[in-house]
Amino acid sequence: MSAAATPVARRRPRVGRLNNLLVIVLVLIAAYVIIAIPSGDQAQQQFVNAVTIGAIYALIALGYTMVYGIIELINFAHGEIFMCGSFVSWWLLTTLGFSGAISDPILLIGVLILAFAVSMVVMGIVGVVIERLAYRRLRNAPRLAPLITAIGVSFILQNIVFVVVSNSIVTTPQIIPNTQLALGPISINLINLFVIVLAVGLMVALQLFIGRTRLGRAMRSTAIDRDAAQLMGVDINTTIALTFFIGSALAGAAGVVQGLYFGITVFNIGFQAGLKAFTAAVLGGIGNTTGAALGGFVIGFLEVISSVWGQGRWSEAVVFGMLVLVLVFRPTGILGQQLADRA
Amino acid sequence: MTAAAGAPAPVDNPGGVPLLRAHDIHAYYGHIHALQGITLDVFPGEIVTLLGANGAGKTTTLRTISGLMHPRTGTITFDGTDITHVPAHRLVTRGVGHAPEGRRIFGRMTVLENLQMGAYTRHNKAELEMDFDRVFALFPRLRERSSQAGGTLSGGEQQMLAIGRALMTRPKLLLLDEPSMGLSPILVEQIFDVIRDIHAQGTTVLVVEQNALMALGVAHRGYILQTGRIVLGDTAANLRQNPEVQKAYLGG
Ligand SMILES: Nc1ncnc2c1ncn2[C@@H]1O[C@H](COP(=O)(O)OP(=O)(O)O)[C@@H](O)[C@H]1O
Ligand SMILES: [Mg+2]
């Protein structure tokens, strides 16, 4: 057993990572050029839009991918969690009496923290309750059963909002002032900067949580082998509930962003947003958190590119055409189907 | 390898309170009656082996003991308390460690992370330090490969990792399900040496094996399982001498 001592690690060579970075930079430059050709002096604004929309899709896609990673369920109710999150934040902001931009920075920061905290916690709890009531007892049932249940849950959530709140588009307070900032050569609106920084921050935090912490290891081990995880002392029910909490909280955050950025929401907004985020998750390799984030940004760019080239008529067709192409030619996605894996 | 030489001290008349007692266990998979009244004891300080053909119910017995499944009737007591319906994740802290059939290591996690998973319920840093050292002393290979993904290890190394991971739970009773499966004769020897070492360090062992010759070599006592029933239970020495056991399990 002592023979043939090989030196410690076989890590990924640094050159590989550099190459990846180079590829990302080249792709971004290409995207910028493609956006710039038809949009002229609007190019920079459109580029920022793409990143912003991509960040929203990425936040939603993470929930799809985490839940799939741990219980192999495509949680079709996840888009509705995003929708409900947008309504929680609408309710909170209007109840507090806000209708437009808040100019006092301290107050603005306080209200933002409150809105995100409330929406994320409420939607996290809703996600946990849904898992407990609708999915848990179907954990060992044939795959179609929880899938259909998820579609049912999605209708229930839509109808609750439809009946209890509103059956038409509601206007949400855009509390972040419309201010153009200059970051060196880049001119960016405060709201875009806020959304991008927030989303990237949440994604980095999630990645560190999954990769570096004890609970993150519990989640990964449960995703890989539920029985083996139990033999290590992992309570898989709690771990799966935690996964639903985190995924739903991220969708709740995306819901708040929806209101702040677009200024509107509606009871059926979760359907299409959810489907696009699902496309992002599949594109990145479902079950893979890094892939979901990447897929979100790809979808953001696809949507903006197709809208600047086709005046908006084609963006849905392009995004869902992409879903079909990926499912047919590379069903494991860009980064492969590595359940709840590390970057 | 630090093999403890020689045969284990015989426990011909195990007495006192058993560490583990399964009494008349019946377990089912749907309508399949897999365990049809299993009764067995493991006393502190013993190595006990459970032998039997494929499909006899050995794995099911271990899964019911470690709480991955629960018997329909019958009782299991461990360390003086009834654990019949305690879920697996709670039994870990009570001292049941289980290296399951087929190793079941976390292939996409590193060797170190796999061992950390074994320590999942434990918080005493000093004790953990000792146990990492203990596992790395038993399996120097694991230290060399600690930052490598578990799935990239060879079969023998994966078995070492599975045992090491179970040891990191600091079990009073270690359940091993066919640790020699699929390994070369040299590796089988090594694994059984390690079982002796683990026992010598104070852990009680219940080992399921198809390799009856090796298992009866390390064990104090053994049980023979046939289609969900214990048909024979005796000291390892007596089982080795038993003509029927020789015919059915020892190739002679
Ligand atoms: N997951 C399962 N579903 C249905 N039957 C099973 C399952 N696992 C084992 N069995 C059946 O239970 C019996 C005992 O199996 P097992 O405990 O795996 O035997 P052994 O470990 O001795 O080979 C066998 O008849 C086997 O076919
Ligand atoms: Mg077996």
XYZ file of C-alpha atoms in Angstrom, chain A:
343
model
C 0.000 0.000 0.000
C 3.001 2.296 0.344
C 4.405 1.694 -3.126
C 4.179 4.128 -6.027
C 3.661 7.341 -4.117
C 2.239 9.878 -6.522
C 2.494 13.556 -5.640
C -0.610 15.042 -4.092
C -3.071 16.692 -6.382
C -4.134 16.561 -9.980
C -5.544 20.020 -10.262
C -6.843 21.750 -13.282
C -3.907 23.513 -14.912
C -3.892 27.265 -14.609
C -3.634 27.643 -18.361
C -7.105 26.051 -18.662
C -8.627 28.711 -16.443
C -6.911 31.498 -18.349
C -8.252 30.026 -21.561
C -11.761 30.037 -20.141
C -11.409 33.684 -19.181
C -10.140 34.496 -22.664
C -13.113 32.703 -24.230
C -15.551 34.643 -22.022
C -13.912 37.971 -22.902
C -13.953 37.139 -26.635
C -17.612 36.091 -26.461
C -18.494 39.341 -24.668
C -16.682 41.415 -27.310
C -18.467 39.501 -30.063
C -21.802 40.052 -28.305
C -21.051 43.760 -28.026
C -20.290 44.008 -31.727
C -23.431 42.079 -32.645
C -25.505 44.378 -30.453
C -23.707 47.498 -31.676
C -24.289 46.936 -35.419
C -28.051 47.544 -35.439
C -28.337 49.704 -32.307
C -25.627 52.318 -32.997
C -25.278 54.778 -30.121
C -27.700 52.711 -28.043
C -25.165 49.875 -28.043
C -23.807 50.464 -24.568
C -27.247 50.764 -23.021
C -28.367 47.555 -24.714
C -25.272 45.718 -23.564
C -25.956 46.755 -19.976
C -29.589 45.701 -20.415
C -28.483 42.276 -21.555
C -26.296 41.795 -18.488
C -29.087 43.030 -16.217
C -31.771 40.795 -17.694
C -29.288 37.944 -17.712
C -28.657 38.481 -14.010
C -32.390 38.157 -13.297
C -32.665 34.944 -15.322
C -29.543 33.611 -13.617
C -31.057 34.173 -10.170
C -34.182 32.232 -11.158
C -32.240 29.535 -13.003
C -30.226 28.746 -9.863
C -33.373 27.541 -8.097
C -34.306 25.222 -10.964
C -30.860 23.754 -11.058
C -30.453 23.326 -7.294
C -33.782 21.548 -6.914
C -33.085 19.347 -9.916
C -29.639 18.593 -8.548
C -30.951 17.360 -5.245
C -34.233 15.577 -6.055
C -34.205 15.366 -9.851
C -37.420 17.345 -10.104
C -38.010 20.065 -12.659
C -39.908 22.346 -10.332
C -42.312 24.018 -12.737
C -43.739 26.056 -9.869
C -40.415 27.880 -9.538
C -41.354 30.639 -12.013
C -44.385 31.322 -9.826
C -42.117 31.747 -6.797
C -40.418 34.545 -8.718
C -43.834 36.026 -9.561
C -45.015 35.832 -5.945
C -41.756 37.464 -4.859
C -42.501 40.420 -7.107
C -45.935 40.728 -5.489
C -44.563 40.490 -1.946
C -42.228 43.373 -2.691
C -45.021 45.337 -4.441
C -47.257 44.807 -1.400
C -44.538 45.819 1.047
C -43.463 48.958 -0.830
C -46.994 50.198 -1.471
C -48.085 49.412 2.099
C -45.162 51.465 3.358
C -46.463 54.261 1.153
C -43.775 54.443 -1.496
C -44.743 55.167 -5.071
C -41.605 56.485 -6.750
C -37.908 57.117 -6.357
C -36.497 57.574 -2.860
C -33.890 60.304 -2.943
C -32.543 59.952 0.603
C -29.756 57.372 0.184
C -29.947 56.080 3.768
C -33.696 55.545 3.532
C -33.289 53.960 0.097
C -30.729 51.456 1.335
C -32.864 50.638 4.366
C -35.989 50.070 2.276
C -34.067 47.951 -0.244
C -32.637 45.746 2.498
C -36.113 45.368 3.973
C -37.746 44.560 0.638
C -35.160 41.929 -0.274
C -35.082 40.411 3.201
C -38.872 40.119 3.399
C -39.360 38.790 -0.120
C -36.488 36.312 0.133
C -37.544 34.958 3.531
C -41.246 34.760 2.630
C -40.586 33.025 -0.689
C -38.001 30.765 0.936
C -40.644 29.644 3.417
C -43.226 29.216 0.641
C -40.736 27.002 -1.225
C -40.138 24.881 1.877
C -43.881 24.523 2.503
C -44.502 23.486 -1.117
C -41.782 20.842 -0.877
C -43.173 19.557 2.393
C -46.810 19.410 1.259
C -46.585 18.587 -2.429
C -43.276 16.936 -3.277
C -41.937 15.063 -0.269
C -44.384 12.190 -0.310
C -43.745 11.766 -4.047
C -39.998 11.467 -3.619
C -39.962 7.787 -4.545
C -42.878 7.938 -6.987
C -42.399 7.683 -10.769
C -40.870 10.907 -12.111
C -43.992 12.058 -13.898
C -45.982 12.319 -10.646
C -44.023 15.164 -8.996
C -43.662 16.877 -12.388
C -47.421 17.051 -12.836
C -47.798 18.079 -9.210
C -45.356 20.934 -9.839
C -47.482 22.150 -12.749
C -50.497 21.953 -10.450
C -48.731 23.979 -7.760
C -47.840 26.533 -10.399
C -51.533 26.971 -11.326
C -52.495 27.226 -7.652
C -49.994 30.025 -7.004
C -51.038 31.899 -10.159
C -54.689 31.653 -9.233
C -54.137 32.760 -5.653
C -52.492 35.948 -6.913
C -55.104 36.308 -9.670
C -58.009 36.130 -7.198
C -56.536 37.710 -4.098
C -54.444 40.515 -5.611
C -55.140 41.413 -9.193
C -56.001 39.907 -12.540
C -54.223 42.639 -14.473
C -50.842 44.323 -14.628
C -49.926 46.185 -11.439
C -47.466 49.049 -11.273
C -44.669 48.585 -8.767
C -42.790 51.451 -7.089
C -39.409 52.049 -8.714
C -37.693 53.342 -5.627
C -34.191 53.522 -7.101
C -33.649 56.966 -8.662
C -33.086 57.112 -12.404
C -29.473 58.318 -12.289
C -26.834 57.799 -14.912
C -23.431 57.026 -13.411
C -20.059 57.238 -15.125
C -17.746 54.331 -14.297
C -14.676 55.356 -16.233
C -15.609 55.086 -19.907
C -18.825 53.188 -19.132
C -22.051 55.026 -18.513
C -24.466 52.938 -16.499
C -27.768 53.595 -14.809
C -27.860 53.192 -11.026
C -30.571 50.509 -11.220
C -28.554 48.404 -13.690
C -25.449 48.669 -11.549
C -27.465 47.738 -8.475
C -29.058 44.673 -10.089
C -25.781 43.389 -11.517
C -23.819 43.860 -8.289
C -26.612 42.293 -6.224
C -27.025 39.273 -8.493
C -23.313 38.607 -8.819
C -22.930 39.003 -5.050
C -25.699 36.483 -4.371
C -24.236 34.048 -6.880
C -20.747 34.260 -5.404
C -22.200 33.803 -1.909
C -24.137 30.741 -3.080
C -21.077 29.257 -4.732
C -19.010 29.721 -1.579
C -21.806 28.274 0.536
C -22.136 25.153 -1.601
C -18.417 24.701 -2.126
C -16.923 25.604 1.221
C -19.349 25.056 4.078
C -20.476 22.014 6.018
C -24.100 22.501 4.969
C -22.943 22.950 1.380
C -21.186 19.597 1.606
C -24.387 18.116 3.038
C -26.290 19.431 -0.003
C -23.745 18.095 -2.465
C -23.547 14.690 -0.803
C -27.343 14.415 -0.715
C -27.429 15.250 -4.425
C -24.849 12.567 -5.190
C -26.127 9.702 -3.005
C -28.986 10.111 -0.562
C -28.400 6.855 1.325
C -24.693 7.436 1.703
C -25.377 10.978 2.927
C -27.700 9.607 5.618
C -24.995 7.206 6.721
C -22.808 10.242 7.345
C -25.464 11.718 9.646
C -27.014 14.089 7.117
C -30.720 14.650 7.684
C -31.763 14.599 4.055
C -35.232 16.058 4.705
C -33.694 19.126 6.300
C -31.084 19.346 3.556
C -33.687 19.166 0.791
C -35.798 21.761 2.617
C -32.723 24.005 2.852
C -32.183 23.629 -0.888
C -35.760 24.697 -1.575
C -35.357 27.614 0.835
C -32.240 28.936 -0.850
C -33.512 28.396 -4.410
C -36.849 30.043 -3.621
C -35.203 32.924 -1.770
C -33.081 33.648 -4.853
C -36.240 33.650 -6.991
C -37.809 35.958 -4.398
C -34.851 38.323 -4.843
C -35.338 38.173 -8.616
C -38.997 39.074 -8.024
C -38.015 42.232 -6.150
C -35.631 43.114 -8.980
C -38.453 42.597 -11.505
C -40.493 45.298 -9.768
C -37.607 47.695 -9.270
C -36.281 47.378 -12.805
C -39.377 47.004 -14.979
C -41.849 48.776 -12.685
C -44.619 46.272 -13.345
C -45.690 42.775 -12.498
C -48.635 40.519 -13.288
C -49.989 37.193 -12.022
C -48.808 35.200 -15.043
C -45.351 36.733 -15.374
C -43.786 33.652 -13.800
C -44.696 31.388 -16.677
C -42.520 32.898 -19.351
C -39.778 34.106 -17.027
C -39.697 30.641 -15.505
C -39.496 28.973 -18.879
C -36.630 31.225 -19.938
C -34.780 30.626 -16.680
C -35.375 26.919 -17.146
C -33.832 27.257 -20.604
C -30.873 28.971 -18.952
C -30.522 26.100 -16.469
C -30.661 23.485 -19.237
C -28.257 25.520 -21.345
C -25.699 25.615 -18.538
C -26.219 21.935 -17.693
C -29.097 21.279 -15.335
C -27.922 20.523 -11.817
C -24.819 22.658 -12.284
C -24.966 25.975 -10.394
C -22.141 27.660 -12.289
C -23.817 26.571 -15.517
C -27.151 28.058 -14.480
C -25.561 31.433 -13.803
C -23.737 31.322 -17.126
C -26.910 30.178 -18.928
C -28.844 33.106 -17.423
C -26.450 35.612 -18.938
C -26.467 33.805 -22.286
C -30.267 34.029 -22.370
C -30.094 37.726 -21.440
C -27.789 38.388 -24.384
C -29.809 36.225 -26.783
C -32.944 38.108 -25.867
C -31.371 41.548 -26.331
C -29.550 40.578 -29.530
C -32.684 39.163 -31.117
C -34.697 42.174 -30.046
C -32.261 44.752 -31.459
C -32.017 42.824 -34.720
C -35.696 42.024 -35.045
C -37.348 44.881 -33.146
C -38.412 42.533 -30.349
C -40.651 40.268 -32.414
C -38.220 37.380 -32.425
C -36.747 37.276 -28.943
C -39.070 34.564 -27.579
C -38.678 32.431 -30.677
C -34.889 32.657 -30.470
C -34.750 31.798 -26.763
C -37.030 28.781 -27.044
C -35.429 27.745 -30.329
C -32.225 27.673 -28.298
C -33.879 25.395 -25.718
C -34.893 22.958 -28.446
C -31.430 23.028 -30.044
C -29.708 22.385 -26.721
C -32.072 19.554 -25.822
C -31.533 17.928 -29.194
C -27.789 18.395 -29.665
C -26.299 18.846 -26.204
C -28.795 17.788 -23.533
C -26.152 17.968 -20.816
C -25.650 21.688 -21.468
C -22.524 23.794 -21.839
C -20.850 22.790 -18.599
C -22.312 19.299 -18.302
C -24.797 17.755 -15.979
C -22.923 17.750 -12.706
C -25.433 17.750 -9.912
C -24.784 20.537 -7.432
C -21.149 20.347 -8.314
C -18.441 22.766 -7.499
C -17.261 25.283 -10.068
